[in-house]
């Protein structure tokens, strides 16, 4: 009977997807839905409102390495739950903010919550619980981001329209408290050993957890010995580029599509790539498990190159739809690849340090991606140049990731 039980790691995956569906969109995907009513009440510009989102991302850039190490050093639940409380207080505090300056202060608080409840903890959990099917488990968990974005964009829009933006922030905070906190307290288990289990695929011939090898989780490089080596620096630069090409599209596709085809068609295109993004994460995880880092990187980056080349011709509506599809499939690289490549290169004891640095670099790219894309378009007086730059950056990122990965595997 014991062998027929569902491996608990899969419950971790489901719980992670639920957590990301709630905590992820609040600071990124649905944040701009609040922009209109907040700027109107406070009498500030859209750019001033955007600073609050930027502050949240900056917290992740600065503190991802330290948060990753703290969570991996026996303080997972404490860090997760304290971060969640910060997130809840930040969102609830928005509901009572008298001006934009208090809003900024609360964004810093929410930033620590976002950091402690999204990519870092989920990446650590999947790495601890899975050796076999790690890519698939990661993609299932990360799919919560897309699902949550779809659900909460509709819910937040409805709540703001009927109850106002302040009550909507308060309602979001209550949802986090009721759903996410119990998951953090009672479902999340940082290590399978806490339950007398082993990571999925840790032991050869284990029918419960699959198979790989006894030393699967101990192979790899020591982070402290290679952190200044050229391959790792190149990997960090590539991660910044990945963040830029991901958020460059996410941030600037909406105004670009609206300008070309009107708000209704733009909304359809945005929904299309958001929905396909869920499938894209699942496909990329499976491709990685079957073929490895090199092929999965070529696959995802190739789709992004195709996307931005298609965007240069997006005035033709059929090509805009194709670009939305390829973008939905390819932009999974920004969430799926950082934990997978970190786990593939570094041994278990170094994973937290390496993943924290790689995630920090990716978040840096995401923080500036939309701004960089818009700035290039302003200077060139055309989005065409922006799309070409992002296409080149996608190819360059893939080249640097593959080169860094091969050097790590052969020279160190």
XYZ file of C-alpha atoms in Angstrom, residues 6-217:
212
model
C 1.354 9.664 -4.148
C 4.869 10.878 -3.450
C 4.565 13.850 -1.082
C 6.785 15.950 -3.311
C 3.928 16.213 -5.789
C 1.763 17.739 -3.063
C 4.594 20.229 -2.567
C 4.368 21.023 -6.278
C 0.595 21.585 -6.125
C 0.915 23.740 -3.013
C 3.720 25.739 -4.671
C 1.545 26.392 -7.716
C -1.261 27.649 -5.469
C 1.111 29.909 -3.540
C 2.611 31.359 -6.727
C -0.858 31.875 -8.198
C -1.641 34.174 -5.262
C 1.661 35.800 -4.304
C 3.154 36.218 -7.783
C 0.515 38.366 -9.539
C 0.028 40.795 -6.635
C 3.344 42.551 -7.229
C 3.737 42.098 -10.985
C 0.983 40.780 -13.248
C -2.000 42.626 -11.754
C -0.172 45.527 -10.096
C -0.803 47.881 -13.008
C -4.554 47.281 -12.818
C -4.430 49.488 -9.717
C -2.508 52.203 -11.582
C -5.470 54.218 -12.891
C -7.456 54.615 -9.665
C -4.359 55.093 -7.475
C -2.806 57.778 -9.685
C -6.163 59.501 -9.978
C -6.689 59.690 -6.214
C -3.121 60.664 -5.334
C -2.687 63.030 -8.261
C 0.548 61.409 -9.450
C 1.808 60.251 -12.842
C 1.942 56.706 -14.142
C 5.712 56.877 -13.848
C 5.488 57.761 -10.166
C 3.189 54.815 -9.588
C 5.618 52.534 -11.465
C 8.276 53.345 -8.878
C 6.344 51.231 -6.363
C 6.639 48.184 -8.644
C 10.306 48.939 -9.270
C 10.993 49.031 -5.518
C 9.530 45.546 -5.136
C 11.792 44.171 -7.866
C 14.862 45.985 -6.499
C 14.391 44.214 -3.163
C 14.570 40.907 -5.028
C 17.697 41.974 -6.904
C 19.521 42.967 -3.732
C 18.382 40.311 -1.293
C 17.806 37.160 -3.387
C 21.228 35.641 -2.555
C 20.905 36.191 1.204
C 17.270 35.033 1.282
C 18.139 31.870 -0.623
C 20.968 31.013 1.772
C 18.872 31.769 4.854
C 16.041 29.543 3.687
C 18.461 26.736 2.864
C 20.193 26.936 6.249
C 17.328 25.663 8.371
C 15.156 28.789 8.460
C 12.793 28.019 5.589
C 9.443 28.176 7.386
C 10.462 31.108 9.539
C 11.614 33.108 6.515
C 8.610 32.160 4.406
C 6.020 32.976 7.056
C 7.697 36.205 8.157
C 7.968 37.272 4.526
C 4.333 36.425 3.966
C 3.323 38.563 6.942
C 5.319 41.442 5.441
C 3.503 40.908 2.150
C 0.091 40.870 3.846
C 0.873 43.999 5.876
C 2.152 45.755 2.765
C -0.968 45.032 0.721
C -3.309 45.785 3.607
C -1.352 48.964 4.283
C -1.936 50.147 0.699
C -5.631 50.245 1.561
C -4.965 52.946 4.152
C -2.080 54.834 2.477
C -2.685 58.615 2.608
C -0.163 59.482 -0.123
C 2.308 58.046 -2.621
C 5.244 58.274 -0.187
C 3.586 55.891 2.261
C 2.771 53.746 -0.763
C 6.500 53.558 -1.574
C 7.392 52.567 1.997
C 4.780 49.832 1.931
C 6.169 48.639 -1.419
C 9.508 47.958 0.258
C 7.693 45.852 2.851
C 5.754 44.068 0.115
C 9.024 43.557 -1.754
C 10.442 41.447 1.050
C 7.190 39.484 1.045
C 7.349 38.921 -2.699
C 10.958 37.757 -2.414
C 10.244 35.321 0.429
C 7.111 33.742 -1.039
C 7.688 33.347 -4.775
C 10.644 32.145 -6.859
C 13.258 31.552 -4.154
C 11.265 29.234 -1.840
C 9.665 27.312 -4.699
C 13.023 26.794 -6.411
C 14.537 25.494 -3.180
C 11.610 23.174 -2.465
C 11.677 21.593 -5.918
C 15.448 21.159 -5.771
C 15.224 19.446 -2.374
C 12.323 17.164 -3.288
C 13.190 16.178 -6.879
C 16.144 14.763 -8.753
C 14.236 12.887 -11.420
C 11.579 14.961 -13.253
C 12.915 18.150 -11.688
C 12.128 20.135 -14.817
C 8.573 18.841 -14.955
C 8.013 19.544 -11.264
C 9.427 23.057 -11.681
C 7.199 23.776 -14.662
C 4.074 22.516 -12.878
C 4.839 24.719 -9.877
C 5.685 27.788 -11.950
C 2.502 27.398 -13.995
C 0.752 28.862 -10.959
C 2.086 32.273 -11.994
C 0.188 32.211 -15.261
C -2.954 30.708 -13.791
C -2.959 33.260 -10.993
C -2.400 36.102 -13.436
C -5.489 35.104 -15.396
C -7.681 34.585 -12.325
C -6.611 37.630 -10.342
C -6.619 40.027 -13.289
C -10.340 39.327 -13.628
C -10.993 39.292 -9.880
C -9.070 42.495 -9.169
C -10.766 44.291 -12.063
C -14.171 43.245 -10.739
C -13.389 44.222 -7.146
C -11.972 47.629 -8.070
C -15.012 48.356 -10.214
C -17.437 47.423 -7.460
C -15.650 48.184 -4.189
C -12.740 50.500 -5.018
C -8.993 49.993 -5.080
C -8.474 50.271 -1.319
C -10.900 47.474 -0.451
C -9.426 45.390 -3.259
C -5.941 45.574 -1.753
C -7.409 44.614 1.610
C -9.294 41.682 0.077
C -6.101 40.459 -1.608
C -4.266 40.574 1.720
C -7.028 38.535 3.366
C -6.847 35.932 0.583
C -3.112 35.567 1.227
C -3.700 35.185 4.948
C -6.416 32.557 4.597
C -4.833 30.415 1.861
C -1.066 30.934 1.740
C -0.253 31.048 5.461
C -1.701 27.556 6.204
C 0.248 26.167 3.250
C 3.458 27.643 4.600
C 2.793 26.365 8.112
C 1.399 22.903 7.454
C 2.061 21.697 3.882
C 5.503 22.983 2.966
C 8.256 20.665 4.207
C 11.704 21.979 3.249
C 13.322 18.536 3.068
C 11.909 15.072 2.337
C 14.021 13.682 5.178
C 11.668 15.432 7.599
C 9.042 12.877 6.565
C 11.368 9.899 6.346
C 11.496 10.169 2.542
C 14.147 10.830 -0.077
C 14.139 13.111 -3.077
C 12.245 11.768 -6.089
C 14.787 9.794 -8.078
C 17.526 9.920 -5.444
C 18.093 6.170 -5.190
C 18.657 3.687 -7.973
C 15.801 1.225 -8.250
C 13.564 2.934 -5.695
C 10.009 2.320 -6.877
C 8.649 5.076 -4.684
C 10.883 7.858 -5.817
C 12.093 6.732 -9.225
C 15.774 6.411 -10.011
C 18.935 8.236 -10.772
C 21.881 7.488 -8.497
C 22.921 7.580 -4.878
C 25.104 10.619 -5.446
C 22.816 12.499 -7.797
C 22.241 15.334 -5.401
